[in-house]
Structure formats: C-alpha cells, structure tokens
Amino acid sequence: MKSLLILGAGGFGRMIKETALALGYEEVLFLDDTAKDDDVIGRCCDYHLYHRDYSVAVAAFGNNKTRLFWTQKLLEEEYEVPAIVHPSAIVSPSVRLEPGCFIMQRAVVNMNTTIKMAALINSGAVVDHDSIVEEGAHVGLGSVVKAHCVIEPGRKVEAGEVIFSTRRTIEGADSRSLEDAIYAFGFGDCCSYVKPFGEGHINETYAVYLPDENGNDVPLFVLQRININVFKNPDQVMENIFGVTEYLRNIIRQDGGDLDRESLSYIKTKSGDTYFEDEKGQPWRCLHYVPNSVCYQQVERPEQFYQSALSFGHFLKQLGDYPADSLYETIPQFHDTAKRFRDFEDAQRKDVKNRARLCHPEIEFVLSRKADCNVLMEQLEKGVLPLRVTHNDTKLNNILFDKDTDQGLCIIDLDTIMPGLACNDFGDSIRFGASTAEEDEKDLDKVHFDINLYEIYVKGYLEMAKDVLTPAEIESLPWGARLMTLECGMRFLADFLQGDVYFKTSYPEHNLVRARTQFRLVKEMEEQFEKMHEILKKYC
C-alpha cells in the first residue's frame, strides 16, 4: 500500500492530503501537536517512532520556518521526503524540485527553475523561467515571480504580488543605462563583464564578455549607444542596417562565404526591436563580435591599403543591385559638399565661440575653394553620376581584417549606409589611407599625400568595382578624393568654430589640428591632380 505520513494537520496539511490522494497515495495519516481527528496518529515529535511503519513523509505547515524545520528533521531521520505536485499544476520537465517542496493547484513553474527544499508555490502562482525559490520560501496565491528572479530563503511573496528580475552586478557596467541595455538584449544573467571597445569618434561602444563552452570569458557581442546628436532618427539608421546586412548575408551565402565573418550580424532586443531605448531616451544596439579579427587605425603596410581597396570595392559590387532609393537618408545631404560649404560659412559668420581669430589662414583656404564644392553635386543633379548604396565613412579603420591572413574580412560601422556617390566612398578612403600621418598630427611636415598609396588603392578598388561603375563614375574618382578631403577639413573646422559639438575631442584645438592636416592633403592632391587621373586611366 502506498502510504504518506504528513506532519501538520491544519488547513494546509488537509490540502496536501487531498493532493496526495489525487496522486495515488492510498493511506494518508497525520502527526500534529493539537489536532485530535481519527487520522491523526500522534504528535510531531513522534516522527521517529513511526519511521518503521511509514517510509515516506512531508512537513505541511503554512509557516515557512516551521515547514523547513520539520522537513530537515524528516531528512535527518532518513525518511523519503517527496516533492508534492498537484495534478493540475504545470511544471516544466527541466524544473528541479527539492525534497519537501509543494506545487499547488493550477500553479505554473517554467523551465530551468529550481524550487528548493520545503518551498511552497501556492495555488495559481506563476514562477517564470530561470528563477530560484530558496529553502522554506512561500510564493503566495496568484502571485507572479518573473524570469531570472531569486526568492530568498524563508521569504513570503504575498498573494497577487509581482516580483521582478533580481539584478546582478555586472563588472564594467558603470551606468544604469548600460546595465539596462545589457539586460534588454538578454545578457544580464550570463554576462561576465563589459569594457570599452574600439576607437570611434561618434558612438559609445562596449565589448560584452560571456563564458564560452570551456568556461573562459570571451567577447561575444558588441554593444553601442547611438549618438542621437548625430543620428537623430535611430529607427531609420537601424532599418537601413538590418536591410543591408540581411541582403549581404544572402549574397555571401550564394557565394559560399562565411556568414559569421564576412558581414556584421545585428541582433534584436528580447522584445523584438532593432534597438533598445533607455530611460534617458538614448538608443542602444547590439551585434555579434567577429573573433580573430583586427582593426587598423592607420595604414602600416601598403598591402593593408590594397586589401581595404578590395574590401570597399567588393562592398560596392555586392550592393550593386540593392535599391538605393529604399534607404533612408539618415544624415540629410551628408556628402553634399556645396551644402557643407554653406554650413561652414554659417559657422564662420556666427563664430559662437570667438575662435575665428585663431584660424584665419584655414578659413581663407576653404573660402577660396567655393567653386570646387559644386563639381560633383552638379554632375549628380544632371544625372551624369548615379546614386548608389554607399558606406559614407570608408576609412581603413572601418574594415575588420583577419588576424591570421591580414586579408579584409568585412565592412563595419554602418551608421551612414545610405544613398550616395561611389566617388565619395572612394575619396574618403584616399583621404584617410593615402596620408603619411594620422589625421590629428600636429607636425604638418609629417603630413603628405602619398601618390604611391593612391595608386595601390586605385588598382585594388577597380579590380573589384570596375565592372559595376559607369565611365563617368570612374572619371569622378580623383575628384572624390580631393573633395572628400576638403569636405572633411571643412567639417573639422566648422566644428571647431561651433565649440566641438560633433566630433569627440581630447583638447581644445583638436578639431583645428585635424582641419589643418586635411588642408595639407588637399593642397598636395591639387598639385598632383593630373597624375591622379593618369594613374586612373592606367587601371581602366
């Protein structure tokens, strides 16, 4: 005969008797210190006397402390102390039930949850996945314990109460916004630590470290806060990015490439959104970390620049059939050099920080090149140059290279993906990569336009993109180099005049120093412009 001995013949004990009978126990008897019913055969302290007759027992007391105390006594006496689960309860097969716990009528306990010794999940309560209800705790009638919660030992969750996820401390998450973003993308309960990542000027970026299959902490994701001072419509930015990266994955799949390394892979929040907005209205997005990759801040060897040309040329070719007009213009007129000139004139006229007095030669340099700023825009307006899907920030440091082979892997920093001119992407690469110094080098004697690096880039770029580009686009490439460098210098100088509101700076004259390097490059490109065209013809 299947028998059960219950310590405690009060209301809760009687509920457990009904449940036990429903579970198939044929004989259910009680030990209780005050009750005198026919099925009460002794006092609680007699439990050791009845062990030879009854091998299975539970402690069914509503008081948490009492229930835990007597459950421990039964286990010490080596009783079999089962978990009692009402037939109407829904309990995931992955739930761990410890001795002497109770799951009552119509309660729900979801996957990967642990209900510890003598804990009580009362009627209609819900304990969501990956939670822990500690020893002797009581989750009350109709209450809800959300996912990833820990209910402390002996705690009572009142009837109808909702318990939200218990936040754990994440090393490196030094702000509530960053912590909220980590949880929004589902890493809060497994993230080991986060730390700043990359050297970008615009967005705030972190590497997210999680344990791998061997238990070692490795970077698996990259978390970024989008700068809404620059990208005022993050929803449009992210729609562009998801559209282009998903399209690229199909192209890479068709070509037999590596989907995890040849294109960035963005993920959505737990609620299915393309980005998370924190309590301050700041947007955060997340993407997979590309392992065994490296990003170079400056051209160290000519082969790197050649690889970057192959990468950006291939990027243009891959997106050759993507409908450019379906993309949002996330920064309106971003590479409209004529507009950039007007913006510069406005910043120079207002001179809100009284800085114009510090840069008269640089201001005159820009003003004397007003006519140049219209060259490409006039060709676009006349239909000579077509709009394409362009990256619009084609610096060497926006390419990931394979750490072992040093070949270009994939294009990164896709915030400025939008319709544009191929020559502008080409030109921005030349501006950055064909310089002999970094863009914030103070010693202008070190800053030169390297025509040999220009030739290396032309060769690689046209190897990939020549069949996609029209003759007019190819002819426009040297102008792209010259005008993108001038435009970038104008932007640095305008930002200096406005008080450094766009680019991150390390000292008060940082943007002015950057502007000076760009203008030195422009001057040398102008001096070698004919040769730049001759090199272009050589590879056409």
Coordinates of C-alpha atoms in Angstrom, one line a residue:
M1 CA 0.0 0.0 0.0
K2 CA 1.3 3.5 -1.0
S3 CA 1.3 5.5 2.3
L4 CA 2.2 9.1 3.2
L5 CA 2.8 10.5 6.7
I6 CA 2.1 14.2 7.0
L7 CA 3.4 16.4 9.8
G8 CA 0.8 19.1 10.3
A9 CA -3.0 18.5 10.2
G10 CA -4.1 22.1 9.8
G11 CA -5.7 23.7 6.7
F12 CA -2.6 23.4 4.6
G13 CA -2.0 19.8 5.7
R14 CA -5.6 18.9 4.7
M15 CA -4.9 20.4 1.3
I16 CA -1.8 18.2 0.9
K17 CA -3.9 15.1 1.9
E18 CA -6.3 15.8 -0.9
T19 CA -3.5 16.3 -3.3
A20 CA -1.7 13.1 -2.1
L21 CA -4.9 11.0 -2.6
A22 CA -5.2 12.5 -6.1
L23 CA -1.6 11.5 -6.8
G24 CA -2.4 7.8 -5.9
Y25 CA -1.5 7.6 -2.2
E26 CA -3.9 5.1 -0.6
E27 CA -3.2 5.8 3.0
V28 CA -2.6 9.3 4.3
L29 CA -2.1 9.9 8.1
F30 CA -1.0 12.9 10.2
L31 CA 1.2 13.8 13.1
D32 CA 0.1 17.0 14.9
D33 CA 0.5 18.5 18.3
T34 CA -3.1 19.8 18.8
A35 CA -5.5 18.1 16.3
K36 CA -7.5 15.1 17.6
D37 CA -9.0 13.7 14.4
D38 CA -9.2 10.0 13.6
D39 CA -6.4 10.2 11.0
V40 CA -4.0 11.9 13.5
I41 CA -1.9 9.1 15.0
G42 CA 0.5 11.1 17.1
R43 CA 2.4 14.2 17.9
C44 CA 5.0 15.7 15.6
C45 CA 7.8 14.7 17.9
D46 CA 6.8 11.0 17.3
Y47 CA 8.0 11.1 13.7
H48 CA 11.0 8.9 14.6
L49 CA 8.7 6.3 16.2
Y50 CA 6.7 5.8 13.0
H51 CA 9.6 5.5 10.6
R52 CA 9.5 1.7 10.7
D53 CA 5.8 1.8 9.5
Y54 CA 5.9 4.8 7.2
S55 CA 8.9 5.5 5.0
V56 CA 7.5 8.5 3.1
A57 CA 6.7 11.8 4.9
V58 CA 6.3 15.5 4.4
A59 CA 6.0 18.5 6.6
A60 CA 2.9 20.5 5.6
F61 CA 2.9 23.7 7.7
G62 CA 1.9 27.1 6.4
N63 CA 4.6 28.8 8.5
N64 CA 7.8 28.9 6.5
K65 CA 10.1 28.4 9.4
T66 CA 8.2 25.5 10.8
R67 CA 7.8 23.8 7.5
L68 CA 11.6 24.0 6.8
F69 CA 12.5 22.9 10.4
W70 CA 10.4 19.7 10.2
T71 CA 11.4 18.9 6.7
Q72 CA 15.1 18.9 7.8
K73 CA 14.2 16.6 10.8
L74 CA 12.5 14.1 8.4
L75 CA 15.5 14.1 6.2
E76 CA 17.8 13.6 9.1
E77 CA 15.7 10.6 10.1
E78 CA 16.2 9.3 6.6
Y79 CA 12.6 9.5 5.5
E80 CA 11.9 9.7 1.8
V81 CA 10.6 13.3 1.5
P82 CA 9.0 13.8 -1.9
A83 CA 8.0 16.9 -3.7
I84 CA 4.3 17.1 -3.8
V85 CA 2.9 18.5 -7.2
H86 CA -0.9 18.9 -7.6
P87 CA -2.1 17.2 -10.8
S88 CA -3.5 20.5 -12.1
A89 CA -0.2 22.3 -11.8
I90 CA 2.0 22.8 -14.9
V91 CA 5.7 22.1 -14.2
S92 CA 8.4 22.1 -16.9
P93 CA 10.4 18.8 -17.1
S94 CA 13.5 20.9 -16.7
V95 CA 12.4 22.2 -13.3
R96 CA 14.4 21.0 -10.3
L97 CA 12.2 20.1 -7.3
E98 CA 14.0 19.5 -4.0
P99 CA 12.6 17.4 -1.1
G100 CA 9.6 18.6 0.7
C101 CA 8.5 21.4 -1.7
F102 CA 4.9 21.8 -2.7
I103 CA 3.4 23.0 -6.0
M104 CA -0.3 23.6 -5.5
Q105 CA -3.4 23.7 -7.8
R106 CA -3.0 25.4 -11.2
A107 CA 0.4 26.8 -10.3
V108 CA 2.8 27.2 -13.2
V109 CA 6.6 26.7 -12.9
N110 CA 8.5 27.3 -16.1
M111 CA 11.8 25.9 -17.5
N112 CA 15.2 25.9 -15.8
T113 CA 13.7 26.9 -12.4
T114 CA 14.7 25.5 -9.1
I115 CA 12.2 25.0 -6.2
K116 CA 14.3 24.3 -3.2
M117 CA 13.6 22.2 0.0
A118 CA 10.3 23.0 1.8
A119 CA 9.4 25.8 -0.6
L120 CA 5.8 26.3 -1.3
I121 CA 4.3 27.5 -4.6
N122 CA 0.7 28.2 -3.8
S123 CA -2.4 27.9 -5.9
G124 CA -2.5 29.9 -9.1
A125 CA 1.1 31.3 -8.7
V126 CA 3.5 31.6 -11.6
V127 CA 7.2 31.2 -11.4
D128 CA 8.8 32.0 -14.7
H129 CA 11.9 30.5 -16.3
D130 CA 15.4 30.5 -14.8
S131 CA 14.3 31.5 -11.3
I132 CA 15.2 30.1 -7.9
V133 CA 12.8 29.8 -5.0
E134 CA 15.1 29.2 -2.0
E135 CA 14.5 26.9 1.0
G136 CA 11.4 27.5 3.0
A137 CA 10.1 30.3 0.8
H138 CA 6.4 30.8 0.0
V139 CA 5.1 32.1 -3.3
G140 CA 1.6 33.2 -2.4
L141 CA -1.8 32.7 -4.1
G142 CA -1.9 34.1 -7.6
S143 CA 1.5 35.9 -7.3
V144 CA 4.0 36.1 -10.2
V145 CA 7.7 35.6 -10.0
K146 CA 9.3 36.9 -13.2
A147 CA 12.1 35.3 -15.1
H148 CA 15.6 35.3 -13.6
C149 CA 14.4 36.0 -10.0
V150 CA 15.7 34.7 -6.7
I151 CA 13.3 34.4 -3.8
E152 CA 15.3 34.5 -0.6
P153 CA 15.1 31.7 2.0
G154 CA 12.1 31.9 4.2
R155 CA 10.6 34.9 2.2
K156 CA 6.8 35.1 1.7
V157 CA 5.7 36.6 -1.6
E158 CA 2.2 38.0 -0.8
A159 CA -0.9 36.9 -2.7
G160 CA -1.1 38.8 -6.1
E161 CA 2.4 40.3 -5.7
V162 CA 4.7 40.6 -8.8
I163 CA 8.4 40.0 -8.3
F164 CA 10.6 41.4 -11.0
S165 CA 14.0 40.2 -12.0
T166 CA 16.8 40.4 -9.5
R167 CA 19.7 42.4 -11.0
R168 CA 23.1 41.1 -10.5
T169 CA 26.2 43.3 -10.6
I170 CA 28.0 43.3 -13.9
E171 CA 31.6 44.4 -13.8
G172 CA 32.3 47.3 -16.0
A173 CA 28.6 48.4 -16.3
D174 CA 29.2 51.8 -14.6
S175 CA 25.8 53.3 -15.5
R176 CA 22.2 52.3 -15.2
S177 CA 21.7 52.9 -18.9
L178 CA 24.4 50.5 -19.9
E179 CA 23.1 47.9 -17.4
D180 CA 19.6 48.3 -18.8
A181 CA 20.9 47.7 -22.3
I182 CA 22.7 44.6 -21.3
Y183 CA 19.5 43.2 -19.9
A184 CA 17.4 44.4 -22.8
F185 CA 19.4 42.2 -25.2
G186 CA 19.2 39.2 -22.8
F187 CA 22.8 39.1 -21.4
G188 CA 22.1 40.3 -17.9
D189 CA 22.2 36.9 -16.2
C190 CA 25.1 35.4 -18.1
C191 CA 27.4 38.5 -18.9
S192 CA 30.7 38.2 -17.1
Y193 CA 31.8 41.9 -17.7
V194 CA 31.8 44.7 -20.2
K195 CA 34.6 47.1 -21.2
P196 CA 35.0 50.0 -23.7
F197 CA 35.8 48.8 -27.2
G198 CA 37.2 50.5 -30.3
E199 CA 38.3 54.0 -31.1
G200 CA 35.4 55.5 -32.9
H201 CA 34.7 59.3 -32.7
I202 CA 30.9 59.1 -32.6
N203 CA 29.3 56.2 -30.7
E204 CA 29.9 54.8 -27.2
T205 CA 31.0 51.2 -27.7
Y206 CA 31.5 48.2 -25.3
A207 CA 32.6 44.6 -25.7
V208 CA 30.3 42.2 -23.9
Y209 CA 32.2 39.2 -22.4
L210 CA 30.4 35.9 -21.7
P211 CA 31.7 32.4 -20.8
D212 CA 32.4 30.2 -23.8
E213 CA 31.9 26.4 -23.9
N214 CA 35.1 26.0 -21.9
G215 CA 34.1 28.5 -19.2
N216 CA 36.5 31.1 -20.4
D217 CA 35.3 34.7 -20.6
V218 CA 35.5 35.9 -24.3
P219 CA 33.9 38.8 -26.2
L220 CA 30.8 37.6 -27.9
F221 CA 28.8 40.7 -28.6
V222 CA 29.4 44.4 -29.2
L223 CA 27.0 46.9 -27.5
Q224 CA 26.8 50.5 -28.8
R225 CA 25.0 53.6 -27.7
I226 CA 24.0 55.5 -30.8
N227 CA 24.8 59.2 -30.7
I228 CA 21.5 60.9 -31.3
N229 CA 23.1 64.3 -31.7
V230 CA 24.5 62.9 -35.0
F231 CA 21.8 60.3 -35.9
K232 CA 18.6 61.9 -34.9
N233 CA 16.4 59.1 -36.3
P234 CA 17.9 55.8 -34.9
D235 CA 14.9 53.8 -36.1
Q236 CA 15.9 54.8 -39.7
V237 CA 19.6 54.1 -39.1
M238 CA 18.7 50.6 -37.8
E239 CA 16.2 49.8 -40.5
N240 CA 18.9 50.7 -43.1
I241 CA 21.5 48.5 -41.3
F242 CA 19.2 45.5 -40.9
G243 CA 18.1 45.7 -44.5
V244 CA 21.6 45.9 -45.9
T245 CA 23.2 43.3 -43.6
E246 CA 20.4 40.8 -44.3
Y247 CA 20.8 41.4 -48.0
L248 CA 24.6 40.9 -47.7
R249 CA 24.1 37.6 -45.9
N250 CA 22.1 36.3 -48.8
I251 CA 24.8 37.4 -51.3
I252 CA 27.6 35.8 -49.1
R253 CA 25.5 32.6 -48.7
Q254 CA 25.2 32.4 -52.5
D255 CA 28.9 32.9 -52.9
G256 CA 29.7 30.2 -50.4
G257 CA 31.3 32.7 -47.9
D258 CA 31.5 32.7 -44.2
L259 CA 28.3 34.3 -42.9
D260 CA 29.7 34.9 -39.4
R261 CA 32.8 36.8 -40.5
E262 CA 32.2 38.4 -43.9
S263 CA 29.3 40.7 -42.7
L264 CA 28.2 42.2 -39.4
S265 CA 25.3 40.4 -37.8
Y266 CA 23.0 42.6 -35.6
I267 CA 20.5 41.2 -33.1
K268 CA 17.2 42.4 -31.8
T269 CA 16.2 43.1 -28.2
K270 CA 14.2 40.5 -26.2
S271 CA 11.1 42.4 -27.2
G272 CA 12.0 42.1 -30.9
D273 CA 13.1 45.7 -31.5
T274 CA 16.0 46.7 -33.6
Y275 CA 17.4 48.8 -30.8
F276 CA 16.8 49.5 -27.1
E277 CA 15.9 53.0 -25.8
D278 CA 17.0 53.6 -22.2
E279 CA 15.2 55.8 -19.6
K280 CA 17.1 58.8 -20.9
G281 CA 15.9 58.3 -24.5
Q282 CA 19.3 57.0 -25.6
P283 CA 19.2 54.2 -28.2
W284 CA 21.4 51.1 -27.9
R285 CA 22.1 48.4 -30.5
C286 CA 23.9 45.1 -30.4
L287 CA 25.8 43.0 -32.8
H288 CA 27.9 39.8 -32.8
Y289 CA 31.6 40.2 -32.2
V290 CA 33.8 38.9 -35.1
P291 CA 36.5 36.7 -33.5
N292 CA 40.1 36.6 -34.6
S293 CA 39.9 39.9 -36.3
V294 CA 41.8 43.2 -36.1
C295 CA 41.1 46.8 -36.9
Y296 CA 44.0 49.1 -38.0
Q297 CA 43.9 52.8 -37.2
Q298 CA 46.5 53.8 -39.8
V299 CA 48.0 52.2 -42.9
E300 CA 51.1 50.4 -41.6
R301 CA 51.9 48.5 -44.8
P302 CA 50.9 49.1 -48.5
E303 CA 49.2 45.6 -48.6
Q304 CA 46.7 46.7 -45.9
F305 CA 45.6 49.6 -48.1
Y306 CA 45.3 47.3 -51.1
Q307 CA 43.2 45.0 -49.0
S308 CA 41.0 47.9 -47.9
A309 CA 40.5 48.8 -51.6
L310 CA 39.4 45.2 -52.4
S311 CA 37.1 45.3 -49.4
F312 CA 35.3 48.6 -50.2
G313 CA 35.2 47.8 -54.0
H314 CA 33.7 44.4 -53.2
F315 CA 31.2 46.0 -50.8
L316 CA 30.0 48.4 -53.6
K317 CA 29.8 45.4 -56.0
Q318 CA 27.8 43.3 -53.6
L319 CA 25.3 46.0 -53.2
G320 CA 25.1 46.9 -56.9
D321 CA 21.6 45.7 -57.2
Y322 CA 20.3 46.9 -53.9
P323 CA 17.7 49.6 -54.4
A324 CA 19.4 52.7 -53.1
D325 CA 16.2 54.7 -53.1
S326 CA 14.8 52.3 -50.5
L327 CA 17.3 53.6 -47.9
Y328 CA 16.7 56.4 -45.5
E329 CA 19.0 59.4 -45.8
T330 CA 19.9 59.2 -42.1
I331 CA 22.0 62.3 -42.2
P332 CA 20.4 64.5 -44.9
Q333 CA 22.9 65.8 -47.5
F334 CA 25.7 64.1 -45.7
H335 CA 28.2 64.4 -48.6
D336 CA 26.6 67.4 -50.3
T337 CA 29.9 69.3 -50.4
A338 CA 28.1 72.5 -51.6
K339 CA 25.9 72.3 -48.5
R340 CA 28.9 71.6 -46.3
F341 CA 30.4 74.8 -47.6
R342 CA 27.3 76.8 -46.8
D343 CA 27.3 75.2 -43.3
F344 CA 30.9 76.3 -42.9
E345 CA 30.1 79.8 -44.0
D346 CA 27.4 80.0 -41.4
A347 CA 29.6 78.7 -38.6
Q348 CA 32.3 81.2 -39.6
R349 CA 29.8 84.0 -39.7
K350 CA 28.4 83.3 -36.3
D351 CA 31.7 82.4 -34.6
V352 CA 29.8 81.5 -31.5
K353 CA 32.9 80.6 -29.5
N354 CA 35.0 83.5 -30.7
R355 CA 37.5 81.1 -32.3
A356 CA 37.7 82.5 -35.8
R357 CA 40.6 84.7 -34.7
L358 CA 42.6 81.5 -34.2
C359 CA 42.3 80.2 -37.7
H360 CA 42.2 82.9 -40.3
P361 CA 44.5 81.1 -42.8
E362 CA 42.4 77.9 -42.6
I363 CA 39.2 79.9 -43.1
E364 CA 40.6 81.6 -46.2
F365 CA 41.8 78.2 -47.5
V366 CA 38.2 77.0 -47.5
L367 CA 36.6 80.2 -48.9
S368 CA 39.0 80.2 -51.9
R369 CA 37.7 76.8 -53.0
K370 CA 34.0 77.5 -53.1
A371 CA 33.7 76.6 -56.8
D372 CA 35.2 73.2 -56.3
C373 CA 32.5 72.3 -53.9
N374 CA 29.9 72.2 -56.7
V375 CA 31.7 69.9 -59.1
L376 CA 30.2 66.5 -58.1
M377 CA 26.9 67.8 -57.0
E378 CA 26.3 69.4 -60.4
Q379 CA 27.0 66.1 -62.1
L380 CA 24.6 64.3 -59.7
E381 CA 21.8 66.9 -60.4
K382 CA 22.3 66.5 -64.2
G383 CA 22.1 62.7 -63.9
V384 CA 25.7 62.1 -65.0
L385 CA 26.5 60.3 -61.8
P386 CA 24.0 57.7 -60.3
L387 CA 23.1 57.3 -56.7
R388 CA 24.4 54.0 -55.2
V389 CA 24.3 52.3 -51.8
T390 CA 27.3 53.8 -50.2
H391 CA 29.1 53.5 -46.8
N392 CA 29.9 57.2 -46.5
D393 CA 32.8 56.6 -44.0
T394 CA 35.2 54.4 -45.8
K395 CA 38.3 54.8 -43.6
L396 CA 40.7 51.9 -43.1
N397 CA 39.5 51.5 -39.5
N398 CA 36.1 50.7 -40.7
I399 CA 37.3 47.3 -42.1
L400 CA 38.0 44.2 -40.0
F401 CA 41.0 42.2 -41.1
D402 CA 41.6 38.5 -40.5
K403 CA 44.2 38.4 -37.7
D404 CA 46.0 35.4 -39.3
T405 CA 45.9 36.2 -43.1
D406 CA 45.7 40.0 -42.8
Q407 CA 43.0 40.0 -45.6
G408 CA 40.0 42.1 -45.4
L409 CA 37.0 40.4 -43.7
C410 CA 34.1 42.7 -43.6
I411 CA 33.0 46.4 -43.5
I412 CA 31.9 47.8 -40.1
D413 CA 30.4 51.0 -38.7
L414 CA 27.3 51.0 -41.0
D415 CA 25.5 54.0 -39.4
T416 CA 25.9 56.1 -42.5
I417 CA 24.8 53.5 -45.1
M418 CA 22.5 55.5 -47.4
P419 CA 22.3 56.7 -51.0
G420 CA 25.4 58.4 -52.2
L421 CA 28.1 58.7 -54.9
A422 CA 30.7 56.0 -55.4
C423 CA 33.4 58.6 -55.8
N424 CA 32.7 59.9 -52.3
D425 CA 33.3 56.5 -50.8
F426 CA 36.5 56.1 -52.9
G427 CA 37.6 59.6 -51.9
D428 CA 37.1 59.2 -48.2
S429 CA 39.4 56.1 -48.3
I430 CA 42.1 58.0 -50.1
R431 CA 41.7 61.0 -47.7
F432 CA 42.4 58.7 -44.8
G433 CA 44.6 56.0 -46.1
A434 CA 46.9 57.8 -48.6
S435 CA 48.2 60.2 -45.9
T436 CA 51.6 59.7 -44.4
A437 CA 50.3 60.7 -40.9
E438 CA 47.3 60.4 -38.7
E439 CA 44.5 63.0 -39.1
D440 CA 45.3 64.7 -35.9
E441 CA 49.1 65.0 -36.4
K442 CA 50.3 68.4 -35.2
D443 CA 53.5 68.5 -37.2
L444 CA 52.4 69.3 -40.7
D445 CA 55.9 68.5 -42.0
K446 CA 54.9 64.8 -41.5
V447 CA 51.6 65.1 -43.4
H448 CA 51.8 64.3 -47.1
F449 CA 49.6 62.8 -49.8
D450 CA 51.3 59.6 -50.9
I451 CA 50.7 59.1 -54.6
N452 CA 52.0 55.6 -54.5
L453 CA 49.4 54.6 -51.9
Y454 CA 46.8 56.3 -54.1
E455 CA 47.8 54.0 -57.0
I456 CA 47.7 50.9 -54.8
Y457 CA 44.2 51.8 -53.8
V458 CA 43.0 52.6 -57.4
K459 CA 44.3 49.2 -58.5
G460 CA 42.5 47.2 -55.8
Y461 CA 39.3 49.2 -56.0
L462 CA 38.9 48.9 -59.7
E463 CA 39.8 45.2 -59.7
M464 CA 36.6 44.7 -57.7
A465 CA 34.3 47.5 -58.8
K466 CA 35.3 48.4 -62.4
D467 CA 32.6 46.3 -64.0
V468 CA 29.9 48.0 -61.8
L469 CA 30.9 51.6 -62.2
T470 CA 29.9 53.7 -65.2
P471 CA 32.7 55.6 -67.2
A472 CA 31.5 58.8 -65.6
E473 CA 31.8 57.4 -62.1
I474 CA 35.4 56.1 -62.9
E475 CA 36.3 59.6 -64.2
S476 CA 34.9 61.2 -61.0
L477 CA 37.1 59.2 -58.6
P478 CA 40.0 61.7 -58.3
W479 CA 37.5 64.5 -57.7
G480 CA 36.1 62.3 -54.9
A481 CA 39.4 62.1 -53.2
R482 CA 40.1 65.8 -53.5
L483 CA 36.6 66.9 -52.4
M484 CA 36.1 64.4 -49.6
T485 CA 39.3 65.6 -48.1
L486 CA 38.3 69.3 -48.4
E487 CA 34.8 68.5 -47.0
C488 CA 36.2 66.7 -44.0
G489 CA 38.6 69.6 -43.3
M490 CA 35.6 72.0 -43.6
R491 CA 33.6 69.8 -41.1
F492 CA 36.5 69.7 -38.6
L493 CA 37.0 73.5 -38.9
A494 CA 33.3 74.2 -38.6
D495 CA 33.0 72.0 -35.6
F496 CA 36.0 73.9 -34.0
L497 CA 34.2 77.2 -34.6
Q498 CA 31.0 75.8 -33.1
G499 CA 32.6 74.5 -30.0
D500 CA 33.3 70.8 -30.8
V501 CA 29.7 69.6 -30.8
Y502 CA 30.0 66.8 -33.3
F503 CA 33.4 65.1 -33.2
K504 CA 35.0 63.8 -30.0
T505 CA 38.0 65.8 -29.0
S506 CA 40.8 65.4 -26.5
Y507 CA 41.9 69.0 -26.2
P508 CA 40.5 72.4 -27.2
E509 CA 42.4 72.7 -30.6
H510 CA 41.9 69.1 -31.6
N511 CA 39.5 69.8 -34.4
L512 CA 41.6 72.7 -35.7
V513 CA 44.6 70.4 -35.9
R514 CA 42.5 67.8 -37.8
A515 CA 41.4 70.5 -40.2
R516 CA 45.0 71.6 -40.9
T517 CA 46.1 68.0 -41.8
Q518 CA 43.2 67.7 -44.3
F519 CA 44.0 71.0 -46.0
R520 CA 47.6 70.0 -46.3
L521 CA 46.5 66.8 -48.2
V522 CA 44.1 68.9 -50.4
K523 CA 46.9 71.2 -51.4
E524 CA 49.1 68.3 -52.4
M525 CA 46.3 66.5 -54.3
E526 CA 45.7 69.7 -56.2
E527 CA 49.4 69.7 -57.2
Q528 CA 49.3 66.1 -58.3
F529 CA 45.8 66.1 -59.8
E530 CA 46.8 65.4 -63.3
K531 CA 48.9 62.4 -62.2
M532 CA 46.0 61.1 -60.2
H533 CA 44.0 61.0 -63.5
E534 CA 46.8 59.3 -65.3
I535 CA 47.0 56.5 -62.7
L536 CA 43.3 56.0 -63.0
K537 CA 43.5 55.5 -66.8
K538 CA 46.3 53.0 -66.3
Y539 CA 43.9 50.6 -64.4
C540 CA 40.8 51.2 -66.6

